[in-house]
Every structure is written in structure tokens, then in C-alpha cells.
């Protein structure tokens, strides 16, 4: 993998890990009745490539699982992102 590929892979890992942790933090804050992370911010991170981390975080922390938009939207977005990532990898290594 070249420098560009490593940067993309690093970004993908970082944004997904970040959103996974943010979902957990939001769950912790919800239980403590404290200030919450805006849903717009969660969606922005998911759209920026973090849908996999968001989906895994929802399952791990049992958070946002009653919200249809999150329960359906994050996994669909994750599938789209994984497809696009796979397509980009195939095109790059042709």
C-alpha cells in the first residue's frame, strides 16, 4: 500500500473509532442526565466515513437503537461506504 492508501486507511480507522467512542460517551451522558451530543453531530461523523463505528457503537452501547433513522440509516450508510471503499481499492490496484 502506498502513502495515499495508508492515509485513507488511517482516516477511515480514525473516524470510525472516534464515532464509536462518541456514541459511548453520549450513552454515558444520557444515563447521567447530562448535556448530550447533538444528533446532527453524530450524523455528520457518520457521513464523513464513520458509519461503521457508529453502527458498532449503537450495538455495543445499546444507544439510539429505538430511533429508526439511526437503526436503519447508519447500517445502510455503512454498506454504501464499505462498497465505495472496496470499489476505490479495486480501481486503485487495477
Backbone as XML, in Angstrom:
<?xml version="1.0"?>
<chain id="A" units="angstrom">
  <residue number="1" name="UNK">
    <atom name="N" x="0.855" y="-1.175" z="0.000"/>
    <atom name="CA" x="0.000" y="0.000" z="0.000"/>
    <atom name="C" x="0.899" y="1.235" z="0.000"/>
  </residue>
  <residue number="2" name="UNK">
    <atom name="N" x="0.577" y="2.170" z="-0.823"/>
    <atom name="CA" x="1.379" y="3.387" z="-0.921"/>
    <atom name="C" x="0.969" y="4.403" z="0.158"/>
  </residue>
  <residue number="3" name="UNK">
    <atom name="N" x="1.633" y="5.538" z="0.140"/>
    <atom name="CA" x="1.399" y="6.594" z="1.128"/>
    <atom name="C" x="-0.057" y="7.053" z="1.120"/>
  </residue>
  <residue number="4" name="UNK">
    <atom name="N" x="-0.627" y="7.279" z="-0.058"/>
    <atom name="CA" x="-2.010" y="7.736" z="-0.172"/>
    <atom name="C" x="-2.975" y="6.702" z="0.411"/>
  </residue>
  <residue number="5" name="UNK">
    <atom name="N" x="-2.765" y="5.446" z="0.102"/>
    <atom name="CA" x="-3.615" y="4.383" z="0.620"/>
    <atom name="C" x="-3.552" y="4.290" z="2.133"/>
  </residue>
  <residue number="6" name="UNK">
    <atom name="N" x="-2.356" y="4.453" z="2.690"/>
    <atom name="CA" x="-2.208" y="4.430" z="4.144"/>
    <atom name="C" x="-2.927" y="5.600" z="4.801"/>
  </residue>
  <residue number="7" name="UNK">
    <atom name="N" x="-2.892" y="6.756" z="4.156"/>
    <atom name="CA" x="-3.591" y="7.924" z="4.703"/>
    <atom name="C" x="-5.104" y="7.706" z="4.711"/>
  </residue>
  <residue number="8" name="UNK">
    <atom name="N" x="-5.632" y="7.163" z="3.613"/>
    <atom name="CA" x="-7.073" y="6.901" z="3.532"/>
    <atom name="C" x="-7.467" y="5.854" z="4.569"/>
  </residue>
  <residue number="9" name="UNK">
    <atom name="N" x="-6.689" y="4.778" z="4.673"/>
    <atom name="CA" x="-6.965" y="3.729" z="5.641"/>
    <atom name="C" x="-6.895" y="4.289" z="7.068"/>
  </residue>
  <residue number="10" name="UNK">
    <atom name="N" x="-5.901" y="5.103" z="7.352"/>
    <atom name="CA" x="-5.764" y="5.724" z="8.670"/>
    <atom name="C" x="-6.941" y="6.625" z="9.005"/>
  </residue>
  <residue number="11" name="UNK">
    <atom name="N" x="-7.388" y="7.404" z="8.015"/>
    <atom name="CA" x="-8.550" y="8.270" z="8.219"/>
    <atom name="C" x="-9.786" y="7.431" z="8.533"/>
  </residue>
  <residue number="12" name="UNK">
    <atom name="N" x="-9.995" y="6.378" z="7.743"/>
    <atom name="CA" x="-11.167" y="5.527" z="7.913"/>
    <atom name="C" x="-11.185" y="4.891" z="9.305"/>
  </residue>
  <residue number="13" name="UNK">
    <atom name="N" x="-10.053" y="4.383" z="9.750"/>
    <atom name="CA" x="-9.957" y="3.783" z="11.083"/>
    <atom name="C" x="-10.220" y="4.841" z="12.154"/>
  </residue>
  <residue number="14" name="UNK">
    <atom name="N" x="-9.610" y="6.004" z="11.999"/>
    <atom name="CA" x="-9.729" y="7.076" z="12.994"/>
    <atom name="C" x="-11.160" y="7.580" z="13.128"/>
  </residue>
  <residue number="15" name="UNK">
    <atom name="N" x="-11.829" y="7.870" z="12.014"/>
    <atom name="CA" x="-13.185" y="8.424" z="12.082"/>
    <atom name="C" x="-14.162" y="7.395" z="12.661"/>
  </residue>
  <residue number="16" name="UNK">
    <atom name="N" x="-13.945" y="6.120" z="12.345"/>
    <atom name="CA" x="-14.829" y="5.084" z="12.883"/>
    <atom name="C" x="-14.596" y="4.847" z="14.363"/>
  </residue>
  <residue number="17" name="UNK">
    <atom name="N" x="-13.361" y="4.830" z="14.783"/>
    <atom name="CA" x="-13.053" y="4.680" z="16.208"/>
    <atom name="C" x="-13.598" y="5.874" z="16.984"/>
  </residue>
  <residue number="18" name="UNK">
    <atom name="N" x="-13.417" y="7.060" z="16.431"/>
    <atom name="CA" x="-13.896" y="8.282" z="17.079"/>
    <atom name="C" x="-15.410" y="8.225" z="17.274"/>
  </residue>
  <residue number="19" name="UNK">
    <atom name="N" x="-16.170" y="7.870" z="16.212"/>
    <atom name="CA" x="-17.631" y="7.851" z="16.348"/>
    <atom name="C" x="-18.071" y="6.746" z="17.292"/>
  </residue>
  <residue number="20" name="UNK">
    <atom name="N" x="-17.397" y="5.602" z="17.285"/>
    <atom name="CA" x="-17.705" y="4.534" z="18.238"/>
    <atom name="C" x="-17.602" y="5.069" z="19.665"/>
  </residue>
  <residue number="21" name="UNK">
    <atom name="N" x="-16.513" y="5.756" z="19.958"/>
    <atom name="CA" x="-16.302" y="6.296" z="21.301"/>
    <atom name="C" x="-17.302" y="7.407" z="21.640"/>
  </residue>
  <residue number="22" name="UNK">
    <atom name="N" x="-17.640" y="8.235" z="20.666"/>
    <atom name="CA" x="-18.601" y="9.324" z="20.879"/>
    <atom name="C" x="-19.990" y="8.757" z="21.187"/>
  </residue>
  <residue number="23" name="UNK">
    <atom name="N" x="-20.371" y="7.687" z="20.516"/>
    <atom name="CA" x="-21.656" y="7.035" z="20.814"/>
    <atom name="C" x="-21.661" y="6.557" z="22.269"/>
  </residue>
  <residue number="24" name="UNK">
    <atom name="N" x="-20.548" y="5.955" z="22.692"/>
    <atom name="CA" x="-20.439" y="5.503" z="24.085"/>
    <atom name="C" x="-20.501" y="6.656" z="25.065"/>
  </residue>
  <residue number="25" name="UNK">
    <atom name="N" x="-19.834" y="7.755" z="24.744"/>
    <atom name="CA" x="-19.859" y="8.936" z="25.607"/>
    <atom name="C" x="-21.271" y="9.510" z="25.692"/>
  </residue>
  <residue number="26" name="UNK">
    <atom name="N" x="-21.972" y="9.553" z="24.562"/>
    <atom name="CA" x="-23.334" y="10.085" z="24.573"/>
    <atom name="C" x="-24.253" y="9.207" z="25.413"/>
  </residue>
  <residue number="27" name="UNK">
    <atom name="N" x="-24.064" y="7.901" z="25.357"/>
    <atom name="CA" x="-24.863" y="6.994" z="26.184"/>
    <atom name="C" x="-24.593" y="7.248" z="27.669"/>
  </residue>
  <residue number="28" name="UNK">
    <atom name="N" x="-23.322" y="7.416" z="28.010"/>
    <atom name="CA" x="-22.950" y="7.688" z="29.404"/>
    <atom name="C" x="-23.592" y="8.993" z="29.881"/>
  </residue>
  <residue number="29" name="UNK">
    <atom name="N" x="-23.564" y="10.014" z="29.031"/>
    <atom name="CA" x="-24.171" y="11.289" z="29.388"/>
    <atom name="C" x="-25.686" y="11.171" z="29.500"/>
  </residue>
  <residue number="30" name="UNK">
    <atom name="N" x="-26.297" y="10.370" z="28.648"/>
    <atom name="CA" x="-27.751" y="10.185" z="28.702"/>
    <atom name="C" x="-28.160" y="9.559" z="30.031"/>
  </residue>
  <residue number="31" name="UNK">
    <atom name="N" x="-27.412" y="8.559" z="30.465"/>
    <atom name="CA" x="-27.725" y="7.901" z="31.738"/>
    <atom name="C" x="-27.568" y="8.845" z="32.919"/>
  </residue>
  <residue number="32" name="UNK">
    <atom name="N" x="-26.610" y="9.781" z="32.816"/>
    <atom name="CA" x="-26.346" y="10.724" z="33.906"/>
    <atom name="C" x="-27.193" y="11.991" z="33.795"/>
  </residue>
  <residue number="33" name="UNK">
    <atom name="N" x="-28.079" y="12.045" z="32.794"/>
    <atom name="CA" x="-28.921" y="13.229" z="32.554"/>
    <atom name="C" x="-28.077" y="14.488" z="32.386"/>
  </residue>
  <residue number="34" name="UNK">
    <atom name="N" x="-26.995" y="14.365" z="31.661"/>
    <atom name="CA" x="-26.106" y="15.496" z="31.392"/>
    <atom name="C" x="-26.266" y="15.957" z="29.957"/>
  </residue>
  <residue number="35" name="UNK">
    <atom name="N" x="-25.516" y="17.014" z="29.619"/>
    <atom name="CA" x="-25.506" y="17.577" z="28.282"/>
    <atom name="C" x="-25.193" y="16.487" z="27.267"/>
  </residue>
  <residue number="36" name="UNK">
    <atom name="N" x="-25.947" y="16.464" z="26.153"/>
    <atom name="CA" x="-25.832" y="15.405" z="25.152"/>
    <atom name="C" x="-25.165" y="15.902" z="23.882"/>
  </residue>
  <residue number="37" name="UNK">
    <atom name="N" x="-24.691" y="14.981" z="23.114"/>
    <atom name="CA" x="-24.103" y="15.280" z="21.811"/>
    <atom name="C" x="-25.250" y="15.381" z="20.812"/>
  </residue>
  <residue number="38" name="UNK">
    <atom name="N" x="-25.237" y="16.417" z="19.990"/>
    <atom name="CA" x="-26.318" y="16.639" z="19.035"/>
    <atom name="C" x="-26.367" y="15.513" z="18.006"/>
  </residue>
  <residue number="39" name="UNK">
    <atom name="N" x="-27.592" y="15.126" z="17.650"/>
    <atom name="CA" x="-27.757" y="14.090" z="16.634"/>
    <atom name="C" x="-27.149" y="14.520" z="15.312"/>
  </residue>
  <residue number="40" name="UNK">
    <atom name="N" x="-27.195" y="15.821" z="15.022"/>
    <atom name="CA" x="-26.576" y="16.332" z="13.788"/>
    <atom name="C" x="-25.082" y="16.033" z="13.769"/>
  </residue>
  <residue number="41" name="UNK">
    <atom name="N" x="-24.438" y="16.137" z="14.918"/>
    <atom name="CA" x="-23.008" y="15.847" z="15.008"/>
    <atom name="C" x="-22.726" y="14.368" z="14.778"/>
  </residue>
  <residue number="42" name="UNK">
    <atom name="N" x="-23.577" y="13.501" z="15.305"/>
    <atom name="CA" x="-23.414" y="12.066" z="15.091"/>
    <atom name="C" x="-23.582" y="11.732" z="13.611"/>
  </residue>
  <residue number="43" name="UNK">
    <atom name="N" x="-24.577" y="12.332" z="12.984"/>
    <atom name="CA" x="-24.798" y="12.100" z="11.554"/>
    <atom name="C" x="-23.657" y="12.662" z="10.715"/>
  </residue>
  <residue number="44" name="UNK">
    <atom name="N" x="-23.136" y="13.812" z="11.108"/>
    <atom name="CA" x="-22.023" y="14.402" z="10.354"/>
    <atom name="C" x="-20.810" y="13.473" z="10.376"/>
  </residue>
  <residue number="45" name="UNK">
    <atom name="N" x="-20.508" y="12.909" z="11.529"/>
    <atom name="CA" x="-19.381" y="11.977" z="11.625"/>
    <atom name="C" x="-19.651" y="10.707" z="10.832"/>
  </residue>
  <residue number="46" name="UNK">
    <atom name="N" x="-20.888" y="10.239" z="10.842"/>
    <atom name="CA" x="-21.239" y="9.048" z="10.061"/>
    <atom name="C" x="-21.101" y="9.331" z="8.567"/>
  </residue>
  <residue number="47" name="UNK">
    <atom name="N" x="-21.569" y="10.482" z="8.134"/>
    <atom name="CA" x="-21.460" y="10.856" z="6.723"/>
    <atom name="C" x="-20.014" y="11.078" z="6.296"/>
  </residue>
  <residue number="48" name="UNK">
    <atom name="N" x="-19.179" y="11.461" z="7.245"/>
    <atom name="CA" x="-17.756" y="11.693" z="6.948"/>
    <atom name="C" x="-16.963" y="10.389" z="6.871"/>
  </residue>
  <residue number="49" name="UNK">
    <atom name="N" x="-17.653" y="9.261" z="6.986"/>
    <atom name="CA" x="-16.987" y="7.972" z="6.854"/>
    <atom name="C" x="-17.071" y="7.093" z="8.080"/>
  </residue>
  <residue number="50" name="UNK">
    <atom name="N" x="-17.739" y="7.547" z="9.133"/>
    <atom name="CA" x="-17.754" y="6.818" z="10.392"/>
    <atom name="C" x="-18.974" y="5.954" z="10.647"/>
  </residue>
  <residue number="51" name="UNK">
    <atom name="N" x="-19.716" y="5.603" z="9.606"/>
    <atom name="CA" x="-20.946" y="4.841" z="9.805"/>
    <atom name="C" x="-20.690" y="3.461" z="10.409"/>
  </residue>
  <residue number="52" name="UNK">
    <atom name="N" x="-19.586" y="2.833" z="10.077"/>
    <atom name="CA" x="-19.262" y="1.527" z="10.651"/>
    <atom name="C" x="-19.072" y="1.655" z="12.164"/>
  </residue>
  <residue number="53" name="UNK">
    <atom name="N" x="-18.275" y="2.615" z="12.591"/>
    <atom name="CA" x="-18.059" y="2.845" z="14.016"/>
    <atom name="C" x="-19.334" y="3.227" z="14.734"/>
  </residue>
  <residue number="54" name="UNK">
    <atom name="N" x="-20.169" y="4.033" z="14.068"/>
    <atom name="CA" x="-21.442" y="4.415" z="14.658"/>
    <atom name="C" x="-22.368" y="3.221" z="14.825"/>
  </residue>
  <residue number="55" name="UNK">
    <atom name="N" x="-22.426" y="2.370" z="13.819"/>
    <atom name="CA" x="-23.268" y="1.173" z="13.885"/>
    <atom name="C" x="-22.787" y="0.230" z="14.977"/>
  </residue>
  <residue number="56" name="UNK">
    <atom name="N" x="-21.480" y="0.016" z="15.041"/>
    <atom name="CA" x="-20.927" y="-0.855" z="16.082"/>
    <atom name="C" x="-21.135" y="-0.256" z="17.474"/>
  </residue>
  <residue number="57" name="UNK">
    <atom name="N" x="-20.995" y="1.055" z="17.584"/>
    <atom name="CA" x="-21.224" y="1.736" z="18.857"/>
    <atom name="C" x="-22.662" y="1.624" z="19.313"/>
  </residue>
  <residue number="58" name="UNK">
    <atom name="N" x="-23.599" y="1.745" z="18.374"/>
    <atom name="CA" x="-25.009" y="1.598" z="18.720"/>
    <atom name="C" x="-25.271" y="0.222" z="19.328"/>
  </residue>
  <residue number="59" name="UNK">
    <atom name="N" x="-24.676" y="-0.805" z="18.731"/>
    <atom name="CA" x="-24.883" y="-2.171" z="19.229"/>
    <atom name="C" x="-24.156" y="-2.397" z="20.556"/>
  </residue>
  <residue number="60" name="UNK">
    <atom name="N" x="-22.915" y="-1.934" z="20.647"/>
    <atom name="CA" x="-22.111" y="-2.166" z="21.854"/>
    <atom name="C" x="-22.690" y="-1.453" z="23.077"/>
  </residue>
  <residue number="61" name="UNK">
    <atom name="N" x="-23.176" y="-0.227" z="22.872"/>
    <atom name="CA" x="-23.653" y="0.575" z="23.994"/>
    <atom name="C" x="-25.181" y="0.603" z="24.102"/>
  </residue>
  <residue number="62" name="UNK">
    <atom name="N" x="-25.876" y="-0.095" z="23.203"/>
    <atom name="CA" x="-27.342" y="-0.110" z="23.174"/>
    <atom name="C" x="-27.881" y="1.316" z="23.203"/>
  </residue>
  <residue number="63" name="UNK">
    <atom name="N" x="-27.388" y="2.115" z="22.271"/>
    <atom name="CA" x="-27.725" y="3.540" z="22.237"/>
    <atom name="C" x="-28.270" y="3.912" z="20.870"/>
  </residue>
  <residue number="64" name="UNK">
    <atom name="N" x="-29.327" y="4.676" z="20.855"/>
    <atom name="CA" x="-30.012" y="5.145" z="19.652"/>
    <atom name="C" x="-30.676" y="4.000" z="18.891"/>
  </residue>
  <residue number="65" name="UNK">
    <atom name="N" x="-30.837" y="2.854" z="19.516"/>
    <atom name="CA" x="-31.397" y="1.698" z="18.825"/>
    <atom name="C" x="-32.909" y="1.778" z="18.655"/>
  </residue>
  <residue number="66" name="UNK">
    <atom name="N" x="-33.562" y="2.665" z="19.370"/>
    <atom name="CA" x="-35.009" y="2.841" z="19.211"/>
    <atom name="C" x="-35.341" y="3.885" z="18.147"/>
  </residue>
  <residue number="67" name="UNK">
    <atom name="N" x="-34.338" y="4.616" z="17.692"/>
    <atom name="CA" x="-34.535" y="5.643" z="16.673"/>
    <atom name="C" x="-34.389" y="4.994" z="15.293"/>
  </residue>
  <residue number="68" name="UNK">
    <atom name="N" x="-35.500" y="4.924" z="14.560"/>
    <atom name="CA" x="-35.498" y="4.259" z="13.253"/>
    <atom name="C" x="-34.448" y="4.867" z="12.314"/>
  </residue>
  <residue number="69" name="UNK">
    <atom name="N" x="-34.282" y="6.175" z="12.349"/>
    <atom name="CA" x="-33.322" y="6.824" z="11.460"/>
    <atom name="C" x="-31.907" y="6.313" z="11.715"/>
  </residue>
  <residue number="70" name="UNK">
    <atom name="N" x="-31.565" y="6.114" z="12.966"/>
    <atom name="CA" x="-30.232" y="5.601" z="13.303"/>
    <atom name="C" x="-30.151" y="4.091" z="13.052"/>
  </residue>
  <residue number="71" name="UNK">
    <atom name="N" x="-31.195" y="3.372" z="13.472"/>
    <atom name="CA" x="-31.189" y="1.911" z="13.377"/>
    <atom name="C" x="-31.099" y="1.432" z="11.932"/>
  </residue>
  <residue number="72" name="UNK">
    <atom name="N" x="-31.708" y="2.178" z="11.019"/>
    <atom name="CA" x="-31.681" y="1.819" z="9.600"/>
    <atom name="C" x="-30.626" y="2.632" z="8.851"/>
  </residue>
  <residue number="73" name="UNK">
    <atom name="N" x="-30.545" y="3.910" z="9.158"/>
    <atom name="CA" x="-29.675" y="4.814" z="8.412"/>
    <atom name="C" x="-28.190" y="4.531" z="8.550"/>
  </residue>
  <residue number="74" name="UNK">
    <atom name="N" x="-27.729" y="4.305" z="9.775"/>
    <atom name="CA" x="-26.299" y="4.033" z="9.969"/>
    <atom name="C" x="-25.853" y="2.765" z="9.240"/>
  </residue>
  <residue number="75" name="UNK">
    <atom name="N" x="-26.580" y="1.635" z="9.384"/>
    <atom name="CA" x="-26.143" y="0.436" z="8.656"/>
    <atom name="C" x="-26.196" y="0.594" z="7.131"/>
  </residue>
  <residue number="76" name="UNK">
    <atom name="N" x="-27.220" y="1.275" z="6.604"/>
    <atom name="CA" x="-27.275" y="1.493" z="5.158"/>
    <atom name="C" x="-26.115" y="2.362" z="4.692"/>
  </residue>
  <residue number="77" name="UNK">
    <atom name="N" x="-25.845" y="3.409" z="5.443"/>
    <atom name="CA" x="-24.723" y="4.283" z="5.124"/>
    <atom name="C" x="-23.409" y="3.511" z="5.222"/>
  </residue>
  <residue number="78" name="UNK">
    <atom name="N" x="-23.295" y="2.638" z="6.211"/>
    <atom name="CA" x="-22.102" y="1.807" z="6.375"/>
    <atom name="C" x="-21.902" y="0.923" z="5.147"/>
  </residue>
  <residue number="79" name="UNK">
    <atom name="N" x="-22.962" y="0.281" z="4.674"/>
    <atom name="CA" x="-22.852" y="-0.578" z="3.492"/>
    <atom name="C" x="-22.413" y="0.222" z="2.273"/>
  </residue>
  <residue number="80" name="UNK">
    <atom name="N" x="-22.982" y="1.398" z="2.106"/>
    <atom name="CA" x="-22.594" y="2.260" z="0.993"/>
    <atom name="C" x="-21.124" y="2.643" z="1.096"/>
  </residue>
  <residue number="81" name="UNK">
    <atom name="N" x="-20.688" y="3.034" z="2.275"/>
    <atom name="CA" x="-19.292" y="3.440" z="2.463"/>
    <atom name="C" x="-18.338" y="2.271" z="2.234"/>
  </residue>
  <residue number="82" name="UNK">
    <atom name="N" x="-18.681" y="1.084" z="2.721"/>
    <atom name="CA" x="-17.825" y="-0.085" z="2.501"/>
    <atom name="C" x="-17.771" y="-0.448" z="1.023"/>
  </residue>
  <residue number="83" name="UNK">
    <atom name="N" x="-18.898" y="-0.335" z="0.321"/>
    <atom name="CA" x="-18.915" y="-0.581" z="-1.118"/>
    <atom name="C" x="-18.009" y="0.415" z="-1.842"/>
  </residue>
  <residue number="84" name="UNK">
    <atom name="N" x="-18.147" y="1.689" z="-1.516"/>
    <atom name="CA" x="-17.319" y="2.710" z="-2.168"/>
    <atom name="C" x="-15.837" y="2.532" z="-1.847"/>
  </residue>
  <residue number="85" name="UNK">
    <atom name="N" x="-15.537" y="2.165" z="-0.619"/>
    <atom name="CA" x="-14.148" y="1.920" z="-0.237"/>
    <atom name="C" x="-13.595" y="0.727" z="-1.013"/>
  </residue>
  <residue number="86" name="UNK">
    <atom name="N" x="-14.362" y="-0.353" z="-1.090"/>
    <atom name="CA" x="-13.940" y="-1.524" z="-1.852"/>
    <atom name="C" x="-13.758" y="-1.207" z="-3.318"/>
  </residue>
  <residue number="87" name="UNK">
    <atom name="N" x="-14.689" y="-0.444" z="-3.882"/>
    <atom name="CA" x="-14.592" y="-0.041" z="-5.284"/>
    <atom name="C" x="-13.331" y="0.793" z="-5.528"/>
  </residue>
  <residue number="88" name="UNK">
    <atom name="N" x="-13.061" y="1.714" z="-4.629"/>
    <atom name="CA" x="-11.870" y="2.567" z="-4.763"/>
    <atom name="C" x="-10.594" y="1.725" z="-4.693"/>
  </residue>
  <residue number="89" name="UNK">
    <atom name="N" x="-10.570" y="0.739" z="-3.811"/>
    <atom name="CA" x="-9.391" y="-0.121" z="-3.685"/>
    <atom name="C" x="-9.175" y="-0.926" z="-4.961"/>
  </residue>
  <residue number="90" name="UNK">
    <atom name="N" x="-10.263" y="-1.479" z="-5.496"/>
    <atom name="CA" x="-10.156" y="-2.261" z="-6.739"/>
    <atom name="C" x="-9.672" y="-1.376" z="-7.868"/>
  </residue>
  <residue number="91" name="UNK">
    <atom name="N" x="-10.219" y="-0.173" z="-7.989"/>
    <atom name="CA" x="-9.826" y="0.733" z="-9.064"/>
    <atom name="C" x="-8.367" y="1.165" z="-8.914"/>
  </residue>
  <residue number="92" name="UNK">
    <atom name="N" x="-7.954" y="1.385" z="-7.698"/>
    <atom name="CA" x="-6.583" y="1.842" z="-7.452"/>
    <atom name="C" x="-5.555" y="0.772" z="-7.820"/>
  </residue>
  <residue number="93" name="UNK">
    <atom name="N" x="-5.892" y="-0.472" z="-7.542"/>
    <atom name="CA" x="-4.930" y="-1.550" z="-7.766"/>
    <atom name="C" x="-5.101" y="-2.259" z="-9.105"/>
  </residue>
  <residue number="94" name="UNK">
    <atom name="N" x="-5.880" y="-1.692" z="-10.013"/>
    <atom name="CA" x="-6.018" y="-2.249" z="-11.367"/>
    <atom name="C" x="-4.745" y="-2.063" z="-12.145"/>
  </residue>
</chain>
